[in-house]
Coordinates of C-alpha atoms in Angstrom, one line a residue:
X1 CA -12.2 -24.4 13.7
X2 CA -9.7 -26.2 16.4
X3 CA -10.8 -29.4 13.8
X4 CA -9.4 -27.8 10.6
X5 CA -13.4 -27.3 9.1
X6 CA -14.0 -24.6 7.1
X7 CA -16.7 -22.8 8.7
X8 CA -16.3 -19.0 6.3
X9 CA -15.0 -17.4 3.4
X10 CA -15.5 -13.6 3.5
X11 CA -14.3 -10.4 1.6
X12 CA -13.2 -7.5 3.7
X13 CA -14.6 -4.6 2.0
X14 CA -13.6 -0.6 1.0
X15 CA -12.5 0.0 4.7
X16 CA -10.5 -3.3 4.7
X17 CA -12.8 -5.0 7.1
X18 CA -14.7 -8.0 7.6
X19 CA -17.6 -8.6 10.0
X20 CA -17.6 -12.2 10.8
X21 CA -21.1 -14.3 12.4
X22 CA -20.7 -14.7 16.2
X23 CA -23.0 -17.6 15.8
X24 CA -20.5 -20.0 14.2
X25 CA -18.2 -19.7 17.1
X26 CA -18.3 -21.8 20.6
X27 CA -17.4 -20.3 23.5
X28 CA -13.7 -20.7 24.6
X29 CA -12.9 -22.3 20.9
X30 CA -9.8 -21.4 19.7
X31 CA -10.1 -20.7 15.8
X32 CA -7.8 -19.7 12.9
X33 CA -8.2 -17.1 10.2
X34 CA -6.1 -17.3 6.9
X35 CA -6.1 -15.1 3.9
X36 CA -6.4 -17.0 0.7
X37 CA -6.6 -14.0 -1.7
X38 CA -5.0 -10.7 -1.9
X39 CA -5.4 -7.4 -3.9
X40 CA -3.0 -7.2 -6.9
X41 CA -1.0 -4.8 -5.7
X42 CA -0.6 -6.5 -2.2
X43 CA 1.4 -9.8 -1.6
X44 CA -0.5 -12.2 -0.1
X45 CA -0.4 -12.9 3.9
X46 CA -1.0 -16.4 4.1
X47 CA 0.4 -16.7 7.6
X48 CA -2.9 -18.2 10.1
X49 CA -4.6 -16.1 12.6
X50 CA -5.8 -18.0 15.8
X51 CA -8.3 -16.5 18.3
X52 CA -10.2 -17.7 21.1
X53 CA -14.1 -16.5 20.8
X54 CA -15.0 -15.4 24.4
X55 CA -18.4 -14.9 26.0
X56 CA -19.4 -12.9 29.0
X57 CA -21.7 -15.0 30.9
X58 CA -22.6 -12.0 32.6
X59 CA -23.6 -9.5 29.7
X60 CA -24.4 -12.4 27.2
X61 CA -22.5 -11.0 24.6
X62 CA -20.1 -11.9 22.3
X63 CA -16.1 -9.7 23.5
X64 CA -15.3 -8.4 20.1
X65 CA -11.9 -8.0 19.8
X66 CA -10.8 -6.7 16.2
X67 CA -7.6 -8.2 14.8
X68 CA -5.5 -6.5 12.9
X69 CA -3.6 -8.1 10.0
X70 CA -1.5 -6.0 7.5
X71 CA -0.9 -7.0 3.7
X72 CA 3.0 -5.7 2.1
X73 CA 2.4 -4.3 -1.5
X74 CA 4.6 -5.8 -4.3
X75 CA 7.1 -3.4 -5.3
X76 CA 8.7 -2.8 -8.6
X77 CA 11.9 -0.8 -9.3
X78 CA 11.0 2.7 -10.7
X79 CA 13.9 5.0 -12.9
X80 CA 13.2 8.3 -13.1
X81 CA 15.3 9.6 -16.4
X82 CA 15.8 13.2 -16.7
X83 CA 16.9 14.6 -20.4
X84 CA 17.5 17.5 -22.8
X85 CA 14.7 17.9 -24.8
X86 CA 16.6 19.0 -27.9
X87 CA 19.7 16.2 -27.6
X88 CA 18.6 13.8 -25.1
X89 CA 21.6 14.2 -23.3
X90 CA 20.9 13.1 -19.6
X91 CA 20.5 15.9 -17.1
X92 CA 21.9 16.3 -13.5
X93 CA 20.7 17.6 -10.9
X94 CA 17.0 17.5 -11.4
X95 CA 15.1 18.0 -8.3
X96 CA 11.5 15.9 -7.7
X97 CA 9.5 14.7 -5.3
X98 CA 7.3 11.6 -5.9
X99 CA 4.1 11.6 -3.9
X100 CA 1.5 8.8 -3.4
X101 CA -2.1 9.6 -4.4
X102 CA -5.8 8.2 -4.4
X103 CA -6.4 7.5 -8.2
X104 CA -9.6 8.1 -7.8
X105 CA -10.0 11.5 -6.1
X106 CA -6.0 12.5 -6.9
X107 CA -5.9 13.5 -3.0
X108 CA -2.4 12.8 -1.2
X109 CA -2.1 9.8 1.0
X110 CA -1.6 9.9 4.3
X111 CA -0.2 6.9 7.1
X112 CA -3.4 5.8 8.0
X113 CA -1.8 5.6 11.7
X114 CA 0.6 8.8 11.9
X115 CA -1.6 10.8 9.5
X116 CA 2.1 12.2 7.4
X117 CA 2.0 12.1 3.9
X118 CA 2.9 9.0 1.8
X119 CA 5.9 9.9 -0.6
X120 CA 8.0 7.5 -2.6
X121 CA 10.9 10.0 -2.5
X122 CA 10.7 13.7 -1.5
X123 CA 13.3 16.1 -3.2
X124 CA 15.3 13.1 -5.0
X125 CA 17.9 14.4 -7.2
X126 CA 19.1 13.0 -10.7
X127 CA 22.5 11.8 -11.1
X128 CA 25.5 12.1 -13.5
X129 CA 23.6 9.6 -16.0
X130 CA 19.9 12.2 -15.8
X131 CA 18.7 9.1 -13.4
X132 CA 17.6 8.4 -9.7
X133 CA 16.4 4.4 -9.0
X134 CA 14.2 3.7 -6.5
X135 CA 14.9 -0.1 -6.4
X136 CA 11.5 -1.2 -4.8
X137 CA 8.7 1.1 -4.8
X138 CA 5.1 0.4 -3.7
X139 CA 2.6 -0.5 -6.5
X140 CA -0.1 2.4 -6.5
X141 CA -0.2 5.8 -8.1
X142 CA 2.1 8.7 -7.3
X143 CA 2.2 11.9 -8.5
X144 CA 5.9 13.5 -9.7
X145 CA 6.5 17.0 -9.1
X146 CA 9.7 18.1 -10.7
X147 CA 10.7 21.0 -7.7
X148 CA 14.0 22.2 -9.2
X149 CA 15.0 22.2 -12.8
X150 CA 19.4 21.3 -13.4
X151 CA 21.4 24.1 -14.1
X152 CA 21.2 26.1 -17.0
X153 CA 17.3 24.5 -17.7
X154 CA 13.7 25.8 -16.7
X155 CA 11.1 22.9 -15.0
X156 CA 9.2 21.4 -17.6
X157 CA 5.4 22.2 -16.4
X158 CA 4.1 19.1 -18.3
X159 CA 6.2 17.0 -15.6
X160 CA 4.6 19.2 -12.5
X161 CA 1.6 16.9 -11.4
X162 CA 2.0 14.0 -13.8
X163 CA 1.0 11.2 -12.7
X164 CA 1.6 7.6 -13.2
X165 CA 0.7 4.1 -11.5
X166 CA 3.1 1.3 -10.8
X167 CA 0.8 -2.1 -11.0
X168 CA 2.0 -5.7 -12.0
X169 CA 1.5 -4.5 -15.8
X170 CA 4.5 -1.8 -15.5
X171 CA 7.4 -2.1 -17.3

């Protein structure tokens, strides 16, 4: 509260929401909303949120107004090495698109406000050294889909659809 008292702690929950007791608040109170813990993947937002609660005197009801507060996932730097199976020579020119995925249901992701599809890179190619670095990817799980083997190769099918997770515990 405008007094620095503690009035809540809450947990938003699968939708990434919180519903919040009117009844603590006074009308035309101006209050402040901090998060104190974050996901793992997600750094943690610990900038204050004011708001004034408002009543209409003519409805008698509370004016909900949601607030919107977005959370930046840690990131980790990802190397993708492509290699010859039989020398281990590194391969150029390997064509792959890394897409992010729901671990649970291994459906694509999509902007939850544009609806387009979440990828990390889309039809990345190796370099002279077999690699492509993505110095700071989004924790979560992807999927890799290798589109276009280098020259002289076929795609390695065991690479189509594998898919990995980049968490705090990734090398």
């Amino acid at each position: 509260d405008e007094e620095g008292n503690l009035l809540l702690k809450s947990v938003t929950d699968k939708n990434g929401e919180a519903s919040i007791p009117v009844d603590l608040f006074e009308n035309g109170k101006t209050y402040t909303y901090t998060e104190v813990e974050a996901p793992d993947i997600y750094e943690l937002n610990t900038e204050p949120h004011e708001f004034v609660a408002s009543y209409d005197e003519e409805t008698y009801e509370w004016i909900g107004e949601k607030i919107e507060v977005e959370n930046t996932r840690k990131t980790r730097e990802v190397i993708v090495r492509k290699v010859d199976a039989e020398t281990g020579e590194p391969l150029q020119g390997c064509v792959f698109t890394i897409a992010m995925i729901d671990p649970e249901t291994g459906e694509q992701k999509v902007n939850a406000k544009t609806g387009e599809p979440i990828y990390l890179v889309e039809n990345a190619v190796t370099d002279e050294n077999g690699e492509y670095v993505i110095p700071e990817a989004p924790m979560g799980t992807y999927k890799f889909t290798e589109i276009k083997a280098p020259e002289g190769y076929e795609m390695d099918e065991d690479l189509t659809g594998l898919v990995f997770t980049i968490d705090n515990n990734s090398p």
